[in-house]
Short mmCIF file of C-alpha atoms and ligand atoms in Angstrom, two decimals:
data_model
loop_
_atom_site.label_atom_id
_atom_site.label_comp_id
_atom_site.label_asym_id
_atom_site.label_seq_id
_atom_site.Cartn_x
_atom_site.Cartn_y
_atom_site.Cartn_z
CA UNK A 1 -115.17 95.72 -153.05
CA UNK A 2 -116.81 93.92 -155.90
CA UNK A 3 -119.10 94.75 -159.06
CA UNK A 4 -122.49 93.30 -159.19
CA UNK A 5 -123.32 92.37 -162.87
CA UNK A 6 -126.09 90.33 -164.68
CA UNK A 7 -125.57 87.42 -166.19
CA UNK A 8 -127.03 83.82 -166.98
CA UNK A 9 -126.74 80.78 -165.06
CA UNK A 10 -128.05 77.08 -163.61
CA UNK A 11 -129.01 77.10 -159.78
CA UNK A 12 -129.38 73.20 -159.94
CA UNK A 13 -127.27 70.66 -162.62
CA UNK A 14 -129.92 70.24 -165.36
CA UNK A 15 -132.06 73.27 -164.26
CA UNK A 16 -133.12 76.00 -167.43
CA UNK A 17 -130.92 79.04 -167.45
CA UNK A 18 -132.49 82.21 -165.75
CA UNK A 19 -131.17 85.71 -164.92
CA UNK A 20 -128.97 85.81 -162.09
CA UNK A 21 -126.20 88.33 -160.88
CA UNK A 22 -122.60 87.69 -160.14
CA UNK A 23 -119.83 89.73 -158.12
CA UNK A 24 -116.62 90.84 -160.36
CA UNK A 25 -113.60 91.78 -158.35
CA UNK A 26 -112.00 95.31 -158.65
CA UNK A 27 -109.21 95.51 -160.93
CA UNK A 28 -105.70 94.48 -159.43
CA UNK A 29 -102.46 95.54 -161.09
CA UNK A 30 -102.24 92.64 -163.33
CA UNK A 31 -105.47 92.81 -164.00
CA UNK A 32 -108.08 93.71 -167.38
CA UNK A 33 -111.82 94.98 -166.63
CA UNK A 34 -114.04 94.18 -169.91
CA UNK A 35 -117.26 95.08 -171.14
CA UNK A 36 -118.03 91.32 -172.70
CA UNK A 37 -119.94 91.96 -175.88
CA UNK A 38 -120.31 88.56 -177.23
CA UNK A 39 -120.24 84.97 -175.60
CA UNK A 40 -120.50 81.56 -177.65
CA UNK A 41 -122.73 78.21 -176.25
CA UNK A 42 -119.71 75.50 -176.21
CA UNK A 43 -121.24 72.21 -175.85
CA UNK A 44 -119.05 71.69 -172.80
CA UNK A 45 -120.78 74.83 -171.15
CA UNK A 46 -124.29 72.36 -171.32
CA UNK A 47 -122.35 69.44 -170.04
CA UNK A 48 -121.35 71.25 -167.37
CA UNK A 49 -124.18 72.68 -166.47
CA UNK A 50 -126.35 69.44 -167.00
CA UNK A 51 -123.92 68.19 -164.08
CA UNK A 52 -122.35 65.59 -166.70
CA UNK A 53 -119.12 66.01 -165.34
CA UNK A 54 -120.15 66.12 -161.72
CA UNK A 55 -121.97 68.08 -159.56
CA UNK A 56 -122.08 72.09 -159.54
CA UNK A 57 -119.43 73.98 -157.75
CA UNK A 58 -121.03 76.59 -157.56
CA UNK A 59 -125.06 78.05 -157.36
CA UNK A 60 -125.55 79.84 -159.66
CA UNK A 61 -122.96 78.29 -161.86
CA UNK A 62 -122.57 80.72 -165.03
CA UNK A 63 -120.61 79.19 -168.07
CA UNK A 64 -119.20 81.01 -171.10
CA UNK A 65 -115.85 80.65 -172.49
CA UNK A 66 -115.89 81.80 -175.66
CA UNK A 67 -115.67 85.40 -174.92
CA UNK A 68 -115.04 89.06 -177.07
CA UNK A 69 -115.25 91.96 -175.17
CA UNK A 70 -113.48 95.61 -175.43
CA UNK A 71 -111.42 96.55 -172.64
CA UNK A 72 -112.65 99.29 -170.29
CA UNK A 73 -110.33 99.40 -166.97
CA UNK A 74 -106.71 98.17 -166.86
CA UNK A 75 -104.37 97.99 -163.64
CA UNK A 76 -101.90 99.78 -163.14
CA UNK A 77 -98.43 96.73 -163.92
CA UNK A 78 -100.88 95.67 -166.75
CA UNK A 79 -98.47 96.43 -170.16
CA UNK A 80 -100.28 93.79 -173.05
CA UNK A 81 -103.56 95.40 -172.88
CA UNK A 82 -105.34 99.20 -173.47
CA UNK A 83 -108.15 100.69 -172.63
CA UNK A 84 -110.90 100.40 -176.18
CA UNK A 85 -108.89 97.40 -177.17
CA UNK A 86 -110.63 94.19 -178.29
CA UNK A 87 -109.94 91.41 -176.26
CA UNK A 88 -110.86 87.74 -175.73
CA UNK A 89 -110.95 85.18 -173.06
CA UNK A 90 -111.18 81.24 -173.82
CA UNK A 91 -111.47 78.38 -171.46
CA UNK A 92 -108.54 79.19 -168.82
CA UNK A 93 -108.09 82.65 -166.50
CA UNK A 94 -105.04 81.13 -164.66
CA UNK A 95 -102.43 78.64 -164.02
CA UNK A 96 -99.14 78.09 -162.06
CA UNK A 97 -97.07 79.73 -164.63
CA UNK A 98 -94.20 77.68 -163.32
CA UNK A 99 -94.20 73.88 -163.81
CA UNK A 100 -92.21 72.08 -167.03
CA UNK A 101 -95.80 72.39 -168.96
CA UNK A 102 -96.53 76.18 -168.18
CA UNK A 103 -93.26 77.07 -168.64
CA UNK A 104 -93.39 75.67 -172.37
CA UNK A 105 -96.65 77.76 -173.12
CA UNK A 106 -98.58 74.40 -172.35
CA UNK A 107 -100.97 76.49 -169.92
CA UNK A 108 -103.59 74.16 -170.22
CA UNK A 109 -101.52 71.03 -169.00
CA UNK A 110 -100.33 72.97 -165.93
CA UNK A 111 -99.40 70.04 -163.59
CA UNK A 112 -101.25 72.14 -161.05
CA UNK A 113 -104.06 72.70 -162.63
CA UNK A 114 -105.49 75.19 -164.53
CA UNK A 115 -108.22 77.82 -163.76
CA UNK A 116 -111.04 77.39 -166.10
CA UNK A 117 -112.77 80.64 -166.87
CA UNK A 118 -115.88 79.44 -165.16
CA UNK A 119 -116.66 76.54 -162.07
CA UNK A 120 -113.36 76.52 -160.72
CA UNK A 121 -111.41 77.79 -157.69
CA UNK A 122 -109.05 80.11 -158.91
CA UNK A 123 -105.55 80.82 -156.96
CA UNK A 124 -107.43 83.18 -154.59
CA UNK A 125 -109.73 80.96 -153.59
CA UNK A 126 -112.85 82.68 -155.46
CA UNK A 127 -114.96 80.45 -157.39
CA UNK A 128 -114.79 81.15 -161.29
CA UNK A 129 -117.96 82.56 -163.01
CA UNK A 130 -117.83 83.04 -166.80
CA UNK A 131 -118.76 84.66 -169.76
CA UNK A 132 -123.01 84.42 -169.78
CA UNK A 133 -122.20 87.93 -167.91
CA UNK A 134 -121.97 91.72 -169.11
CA UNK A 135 -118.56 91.90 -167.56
CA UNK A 136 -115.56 90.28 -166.46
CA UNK A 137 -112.19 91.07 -165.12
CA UNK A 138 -109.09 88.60 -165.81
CA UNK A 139 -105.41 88.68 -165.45
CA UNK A 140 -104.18 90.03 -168.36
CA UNK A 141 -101.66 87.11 -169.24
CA UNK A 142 -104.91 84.83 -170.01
CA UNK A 143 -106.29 88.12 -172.19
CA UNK A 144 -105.71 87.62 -176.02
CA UNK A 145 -105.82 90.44 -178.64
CA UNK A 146 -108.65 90.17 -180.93
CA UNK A 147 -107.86 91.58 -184.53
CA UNK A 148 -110.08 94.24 -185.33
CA UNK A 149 -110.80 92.56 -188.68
CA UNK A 150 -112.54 90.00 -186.93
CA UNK A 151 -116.29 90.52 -187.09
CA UNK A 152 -116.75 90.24 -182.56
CA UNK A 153 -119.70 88.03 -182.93
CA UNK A 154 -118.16 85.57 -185.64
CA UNK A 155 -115.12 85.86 -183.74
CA UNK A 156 -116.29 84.64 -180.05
CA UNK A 157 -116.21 81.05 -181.07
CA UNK A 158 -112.57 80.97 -182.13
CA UNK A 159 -112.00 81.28 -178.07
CA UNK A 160 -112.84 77.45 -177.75
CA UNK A 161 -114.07 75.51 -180.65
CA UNK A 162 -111.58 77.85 -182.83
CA UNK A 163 -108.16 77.06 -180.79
CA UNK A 164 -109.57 73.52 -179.93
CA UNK A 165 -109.81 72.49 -183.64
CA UNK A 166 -106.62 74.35 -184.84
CA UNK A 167 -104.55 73.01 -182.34
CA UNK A 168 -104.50 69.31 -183.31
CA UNK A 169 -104.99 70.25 -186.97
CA UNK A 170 -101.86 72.17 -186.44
CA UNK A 171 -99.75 69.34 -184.47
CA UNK A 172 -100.80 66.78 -186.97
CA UNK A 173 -99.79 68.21 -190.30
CA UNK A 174 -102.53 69.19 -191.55
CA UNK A 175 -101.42 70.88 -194.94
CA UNK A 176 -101.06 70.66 -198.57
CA UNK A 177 -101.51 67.40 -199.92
CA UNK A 178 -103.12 66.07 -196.37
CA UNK A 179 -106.79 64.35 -196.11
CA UNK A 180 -108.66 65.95 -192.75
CA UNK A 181 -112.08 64.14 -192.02
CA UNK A 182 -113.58 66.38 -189.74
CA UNK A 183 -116.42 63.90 -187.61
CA UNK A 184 -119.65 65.30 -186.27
CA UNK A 185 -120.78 68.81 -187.72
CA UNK A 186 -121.81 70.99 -184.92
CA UNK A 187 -119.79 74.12 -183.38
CA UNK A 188 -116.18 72.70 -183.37
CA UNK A 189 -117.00 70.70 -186.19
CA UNK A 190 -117.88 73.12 -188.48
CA UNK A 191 -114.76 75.39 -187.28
CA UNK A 192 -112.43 72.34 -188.05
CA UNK A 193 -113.12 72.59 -191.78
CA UNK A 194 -112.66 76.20 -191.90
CA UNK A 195 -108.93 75.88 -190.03
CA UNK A 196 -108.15 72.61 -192.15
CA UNK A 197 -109.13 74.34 -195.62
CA UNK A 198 -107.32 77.53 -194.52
CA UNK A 199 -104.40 75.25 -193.84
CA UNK A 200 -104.50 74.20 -197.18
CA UNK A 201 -105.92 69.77 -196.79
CA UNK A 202 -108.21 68.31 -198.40
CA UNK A 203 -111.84 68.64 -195.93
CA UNK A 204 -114.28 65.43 -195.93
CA UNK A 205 -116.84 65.77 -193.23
CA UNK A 206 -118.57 62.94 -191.68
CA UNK A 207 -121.73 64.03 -190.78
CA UNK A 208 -124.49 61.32 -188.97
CA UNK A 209 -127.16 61.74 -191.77
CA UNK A 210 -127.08 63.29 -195.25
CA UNK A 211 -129.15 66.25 -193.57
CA UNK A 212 -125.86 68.65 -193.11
CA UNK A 213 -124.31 68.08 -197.08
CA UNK A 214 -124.89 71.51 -198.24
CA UNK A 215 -123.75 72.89 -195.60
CA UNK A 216 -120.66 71.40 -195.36
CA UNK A 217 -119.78 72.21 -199.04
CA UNK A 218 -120.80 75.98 -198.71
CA UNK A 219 -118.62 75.89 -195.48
CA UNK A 220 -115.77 74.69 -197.44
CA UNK A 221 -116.05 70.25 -197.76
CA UNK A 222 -114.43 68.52 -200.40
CA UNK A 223 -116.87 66.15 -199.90
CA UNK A 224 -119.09 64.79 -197.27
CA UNK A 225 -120.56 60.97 -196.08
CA UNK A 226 -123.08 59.94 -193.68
CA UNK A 227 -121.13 58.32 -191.13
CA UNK A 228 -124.79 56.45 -190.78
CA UNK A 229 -124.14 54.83 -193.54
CA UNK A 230 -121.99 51.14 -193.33
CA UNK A 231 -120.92 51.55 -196.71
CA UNK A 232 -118.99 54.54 -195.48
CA UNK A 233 -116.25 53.31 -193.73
CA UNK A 234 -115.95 50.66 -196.40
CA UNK A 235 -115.62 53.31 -199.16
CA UNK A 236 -113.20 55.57 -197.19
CA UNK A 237 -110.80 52.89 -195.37
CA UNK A 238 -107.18 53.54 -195.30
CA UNK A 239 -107.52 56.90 -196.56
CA UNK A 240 -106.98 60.24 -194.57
CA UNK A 241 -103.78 61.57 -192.41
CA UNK A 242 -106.41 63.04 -189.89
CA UNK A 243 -109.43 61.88 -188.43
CA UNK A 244 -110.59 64.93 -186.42
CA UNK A 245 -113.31 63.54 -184.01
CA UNK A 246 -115.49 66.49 -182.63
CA UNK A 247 -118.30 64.39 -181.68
CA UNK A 248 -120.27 64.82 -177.80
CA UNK A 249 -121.00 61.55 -177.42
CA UNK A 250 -119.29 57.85 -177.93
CA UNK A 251 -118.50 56.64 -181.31
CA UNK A 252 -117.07 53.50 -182.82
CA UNK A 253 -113.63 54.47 -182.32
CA UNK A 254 -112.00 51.37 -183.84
CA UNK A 255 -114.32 51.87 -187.53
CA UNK A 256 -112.86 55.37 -187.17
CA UNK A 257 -109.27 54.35 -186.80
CA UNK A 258 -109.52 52.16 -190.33
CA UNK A 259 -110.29 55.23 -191.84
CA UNK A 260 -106.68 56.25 -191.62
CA UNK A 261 -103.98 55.80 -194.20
CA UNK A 262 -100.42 54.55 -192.98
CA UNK A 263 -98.79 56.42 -189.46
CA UNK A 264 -102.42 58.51 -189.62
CA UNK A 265 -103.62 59.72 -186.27
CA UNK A 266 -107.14 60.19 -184.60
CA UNK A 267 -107.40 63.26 -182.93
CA UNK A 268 -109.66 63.48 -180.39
CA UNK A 269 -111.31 66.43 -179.01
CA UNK A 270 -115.26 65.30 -178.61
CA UNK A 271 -115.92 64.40 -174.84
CA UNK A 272 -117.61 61.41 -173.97
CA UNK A 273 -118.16 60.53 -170.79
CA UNK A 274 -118.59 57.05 -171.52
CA UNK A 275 -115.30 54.59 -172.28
CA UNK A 276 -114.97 54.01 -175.97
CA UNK A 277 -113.60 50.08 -176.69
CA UNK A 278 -110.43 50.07 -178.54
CA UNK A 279 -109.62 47.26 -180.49
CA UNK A 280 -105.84 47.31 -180.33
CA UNK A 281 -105.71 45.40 -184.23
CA UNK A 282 -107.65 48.69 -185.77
CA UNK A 283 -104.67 50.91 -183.44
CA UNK A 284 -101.70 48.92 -184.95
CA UNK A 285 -102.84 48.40 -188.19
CA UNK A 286 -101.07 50.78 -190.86
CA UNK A 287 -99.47 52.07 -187.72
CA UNK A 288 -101.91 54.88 -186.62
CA UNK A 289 -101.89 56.95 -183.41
CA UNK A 290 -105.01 57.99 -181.07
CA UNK A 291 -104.29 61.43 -179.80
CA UNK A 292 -106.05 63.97 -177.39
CA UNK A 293 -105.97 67.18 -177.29
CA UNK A 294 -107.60 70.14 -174.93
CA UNK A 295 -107.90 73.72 -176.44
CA UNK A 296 -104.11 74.99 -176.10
CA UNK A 297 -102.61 77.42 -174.37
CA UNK A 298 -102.38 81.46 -174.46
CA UNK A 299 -99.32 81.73 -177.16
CA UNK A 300 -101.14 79.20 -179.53
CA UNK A 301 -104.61 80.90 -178.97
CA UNK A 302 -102.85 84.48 -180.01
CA UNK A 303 -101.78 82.64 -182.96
CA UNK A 304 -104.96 80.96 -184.44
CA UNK A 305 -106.39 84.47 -183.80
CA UNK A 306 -103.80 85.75 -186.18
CA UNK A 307 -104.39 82.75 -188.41
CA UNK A 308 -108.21 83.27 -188.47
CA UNK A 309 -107.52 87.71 -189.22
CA UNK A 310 -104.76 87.00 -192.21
CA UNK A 311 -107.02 83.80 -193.50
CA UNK A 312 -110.53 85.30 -192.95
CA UNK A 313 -111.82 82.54 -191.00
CA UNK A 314 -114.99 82.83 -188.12
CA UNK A 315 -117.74 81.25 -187.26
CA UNK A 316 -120.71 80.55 -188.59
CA UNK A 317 -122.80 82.32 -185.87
CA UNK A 318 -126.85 82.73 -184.83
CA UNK A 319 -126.53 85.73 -182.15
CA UNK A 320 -129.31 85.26 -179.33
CA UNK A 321 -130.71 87.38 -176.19
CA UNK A 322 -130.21 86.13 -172.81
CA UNK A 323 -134.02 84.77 -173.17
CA UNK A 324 -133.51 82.95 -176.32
CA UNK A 325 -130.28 80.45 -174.11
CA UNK A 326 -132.21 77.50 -173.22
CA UNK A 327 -134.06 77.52 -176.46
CA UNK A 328 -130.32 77.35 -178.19
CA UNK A 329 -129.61 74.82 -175.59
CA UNK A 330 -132.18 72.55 -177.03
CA UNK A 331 -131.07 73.14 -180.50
CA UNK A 332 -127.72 72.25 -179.60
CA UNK A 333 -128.41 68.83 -177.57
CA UNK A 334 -130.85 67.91 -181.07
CA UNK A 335 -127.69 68.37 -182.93
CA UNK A 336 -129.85 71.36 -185.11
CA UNK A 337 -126.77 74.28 -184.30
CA UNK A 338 -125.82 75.61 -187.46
CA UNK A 339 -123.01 75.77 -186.22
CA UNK A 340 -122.46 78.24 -183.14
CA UNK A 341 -124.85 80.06 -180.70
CA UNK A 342 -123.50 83.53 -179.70
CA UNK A 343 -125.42 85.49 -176.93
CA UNK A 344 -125.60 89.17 -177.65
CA UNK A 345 -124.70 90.43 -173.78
CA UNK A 346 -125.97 93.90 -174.31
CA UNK A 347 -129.57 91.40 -173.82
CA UNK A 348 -128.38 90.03 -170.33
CA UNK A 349 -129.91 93.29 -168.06
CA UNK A 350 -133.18 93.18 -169.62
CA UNK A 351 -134.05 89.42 -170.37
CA UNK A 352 -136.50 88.01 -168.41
CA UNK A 353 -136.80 84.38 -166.93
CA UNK A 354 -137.25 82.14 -169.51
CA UNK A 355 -140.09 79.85 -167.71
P1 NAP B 1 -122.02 70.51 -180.91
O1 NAP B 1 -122.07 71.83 -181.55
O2 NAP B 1 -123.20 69.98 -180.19
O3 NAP B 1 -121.53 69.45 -182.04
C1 NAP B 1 -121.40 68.08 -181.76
C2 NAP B 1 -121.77 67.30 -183.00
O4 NAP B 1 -121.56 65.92 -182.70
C3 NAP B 1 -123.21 67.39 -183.43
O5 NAP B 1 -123.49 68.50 -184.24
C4 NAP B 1 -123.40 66.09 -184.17
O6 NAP B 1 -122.92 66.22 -185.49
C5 NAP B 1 -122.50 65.13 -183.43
N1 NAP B 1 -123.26 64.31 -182.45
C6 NAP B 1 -123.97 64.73 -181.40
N2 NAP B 1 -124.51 63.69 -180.74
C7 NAP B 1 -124.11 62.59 -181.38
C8 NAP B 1 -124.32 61.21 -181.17
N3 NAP B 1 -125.06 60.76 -180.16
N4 NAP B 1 -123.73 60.36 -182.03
C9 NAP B 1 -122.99 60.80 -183.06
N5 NAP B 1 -122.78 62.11 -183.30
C10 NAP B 1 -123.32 62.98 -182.47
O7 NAP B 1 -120.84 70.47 -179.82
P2 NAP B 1 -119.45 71.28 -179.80
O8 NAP B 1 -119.63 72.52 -179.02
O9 NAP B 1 -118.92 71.30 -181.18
O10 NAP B 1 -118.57 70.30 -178.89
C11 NAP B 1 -118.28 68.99 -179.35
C12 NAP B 1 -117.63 68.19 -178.23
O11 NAP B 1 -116.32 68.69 -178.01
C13 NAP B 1 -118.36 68.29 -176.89
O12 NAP B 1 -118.32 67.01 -176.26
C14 NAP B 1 -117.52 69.29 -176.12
O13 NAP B 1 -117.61 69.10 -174.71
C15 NAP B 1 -116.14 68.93 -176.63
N6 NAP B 1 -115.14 70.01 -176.50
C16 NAP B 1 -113.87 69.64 -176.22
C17 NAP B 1 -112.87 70.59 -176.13
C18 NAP B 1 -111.46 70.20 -175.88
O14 NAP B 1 -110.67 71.01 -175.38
N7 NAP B 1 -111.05 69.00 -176.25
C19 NAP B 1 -113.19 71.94 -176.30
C20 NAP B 1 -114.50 72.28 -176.61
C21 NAP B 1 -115.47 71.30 -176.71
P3 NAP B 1 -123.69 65.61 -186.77
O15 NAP B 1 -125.07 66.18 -186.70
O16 NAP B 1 -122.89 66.12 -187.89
O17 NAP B 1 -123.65 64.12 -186.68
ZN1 ZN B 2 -115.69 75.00 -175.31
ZN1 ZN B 3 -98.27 75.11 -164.31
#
C-alpha cells in the first residue's frame, strides 16, 4: 500500500517544473510519516534536475532536500521521534550504518553509498523522491529535531546549505581571532557568514560585483570585495585562515589559494562540473591545504541545528507557491536569490502548471 501525494517535479533533464504526484510508502516500524511544511531550492536540486550530473533516474524526478515538516504517523520501534514534533530531513534518508565511515557518524561518506533524499535507489530498491512534496516518510535515524525556536520557513535551509557551510567552518577553526572569506553570495553563501560570525571570525565576502555589499554587511560582513575586481586578490593576499568557496561554477582556484595566510585551507563546497587547474606553487606556498567537504552527517546536522536555536541563526528566506518554482529557478541560475527560495507546500495541491 502506498500514499499518493502532490508534489513538483522534471519529466525530462532541463524540462520546467509542473505538478505531478508521487507514491509514499506506509509507515514501517522504524519509520516517521511527515506533513512537510516547508522545502528550500538548493542549487544542486537545479543541477540535478537540468541533468548536469547525468541523466534522470527517475520521471518525474522531484528534488527537495532542505526539508521542515511536523511529524504526523510514527512506527511502532520508532523511539527519537513523536507525533506534533518538528522535524527535518537534509540531503541523505539512508546508508549502510556499518562501514568504518558510518560507524564514525560520517553517514555521508558511507563506503556504500548513501541514499540521497531524492534520485536515488534506496536499500529497498525504491527510487528516492524528495521534498517538492506535501509528505514524506523516512527512517527515523536520518530524521533530525528541529528546535521550536526556529522560525520552519527560515529554518528549512539549515538542512543543506546550513550543515554544508557549518561543517567545514567547524573542521577548519573557524573562531575567535580567525579570517573566513566566504566566496560567491547566494544560498550557502549567505548561510556561511551567518555560521562563521556566530562562531565568532572575522566575515569578508567575496561577492562577483559590488551589487551584493549591503547585503552582506546587514547579513553580518566585516567587509566585502568584488572578486571582479584584479586589484582584489592583490589587496587581500596572504591573509585569511579560510577561504570558504560556495560558488556553482569554476573559479580561479589558484588566485583563491594566495588569498590564504600561512597552513590556511580552501574549503570547497561549490560544485563545478568542470576541472579547476591547480597550480601546485599557489598549493605549497605558505603551506595551504585544498579541502572538500559534502554536507555532514546526522550527529553533526543535530548539532548545527542546536547551534543555529542557541545562536539565532536562519536563513534569509523568500517563501514561494508551487507555481512561483521555475520562476525562483531563474532567479537562482541569474545569481538574483537573496539568498534562499523556500516553497510553502501547503501551495503544492492547488498550483497549477506553470506553462
Ligand atoms: P546559489 O544560491 O546559486 O549561489 C551560488 C553563488 O555563486 C551565486 O549567488 C553567485 O554569487 C556565485 N556564482 C554563480 N555563478 C557564478 C559564476 N559563473 N562565476 C562566479 N560566481 C558565480 O547556489 P547554492 O545553493 O548556494 O549552491 C552553491 C553550490 O554549492 C552549488 O554548486 C551546489 O550544487 C553546491 N552545493 C554543495 C553541497 C555540498 O555538500 N558540498 C551542498 C549544497 C550545495 P555572487 O553573485 O556573490 O558572485
Ligand atoms: Zn543542497
Ligand atoms: Zn556505511
Amino acid at each position: 500500500m502506498t500514499t499518493t501525494v502532490h508534489a513538483f517535479g522534471a519529466r525530462e533533464a532541463g524540462a520546467p517544473f509542473e505538478p505531478v504526484t508521487v507514491e509514499r510508502r506506509d509507515v514501517g516500524p522504524h519509520d516517521v510519516k511527515l506533513d512537510i511544511e516547508f522545502c528550500g531550492i538548493c542549487h544542486s536540486d537545479i543541477h540535478f534536475a537540468d541533468g548536469d550530473f547525468g541523466p534522470l533516474p527517475i520521471s518525474p524526478l522531484v528534488p527537495g532536500h532542505e526539508i521542515v515538516g511536523v511529524v504526523t504517523e510514527v512506527g511502532d520501534a520508532v523511539r527519537k521521534h513523536r507525533v506534533g514534533d518538528r522535524v527535518g530531513i537534509g540531503c541523505m534518508v539512508n546508508s549502510c550504518r556499518e562501514c568504518e565511515n558510518c560507524l564514525q557518524g560520517e553517514e555521508q561518506y558511507c563506503l556504500k553509498g548513501h541514499t540521497l533524499v531524492f534520485g536515488n535507489i534506496d536499500r529497498d530498491r525504491s527510487v528516492t523522491q524528495g521534498g517538492y512534496s506535501e509528505m514524506i516518510v523516512a527512517n527515523e535515524d536520518f530524521v533530525v529535531r528541529v528546535p521550536d525556536v526556529l522560525d520552519p520557513a527560515s529554518a528549512a535551509p539549515l538542512l543543506c546549505a546550513g550543515i554544508t557551510v557549518y561543517a567545514p567552518l567547524k573542521r577548519w577553526g573557524a573562531g575567535p581571532g580567525k579570517r573566513v572569506a566566504v566566496v560567491g553570495l547566494g544560498g550557502l553563501g549567505h548561510m556561511g557568514v551567518k555560521m562563521a560570525k556566530a562562531m565568532g571570525a572575522d566575515v569578508t565576502v567575496l561577492s562577483r560585483s559590488e551589487s551584493k555589499r549591503q547585503d552582506a554587511l546587514d547579513l553580518g560582513a566585516d567587509a566585502y570585495y568584488a572578486s571582479g575586481d584584479t586589484a582584489t586578490f592583490q589587496t587581500l593576499a596572504n591573509t585569511f585562515d579560510i577561504v570558504l568557496n560556495t560558488v556553482s561554477a569554476p573559479i580561479d582556484i589558484n588566485a583563491h589559494l594566495g588569498l590564504l595566510r600561512l597552513r590556511g585551507t580552501l574549503a570547497n563546497v561549490g560544485v563545478s562540473t568542470e576541472p579547476m587547474p591547480l597550480n601546485a606553487f599557489a598549493l605549497m606556498n605558505n603551506e595551504r591545504t585544498i579541502a572538500g567537504s559534502q554536507f555532514a552527517g546526522i550527529r553533526e546536522t543535530q548539532e548545527m541545528l542546536d547551534f543555529c536555536a542557541e545562536h539565532d541563526v536562519t536563513a534569509q528566506v523568500e517563501v514561494v507557491a508551487g507555481d512561483q518554482i521555475n520562476d525562483a529557478v531563474a532567479r537562482v541560475l541569474s545569481s538574483d536569490v537573496r539568498y534562499r527560495f523556500v516553497i510553502d507546500a501547503s501551495t503544492l495541491a492547488e498550483s497549477t502548471p506553470a506553462h
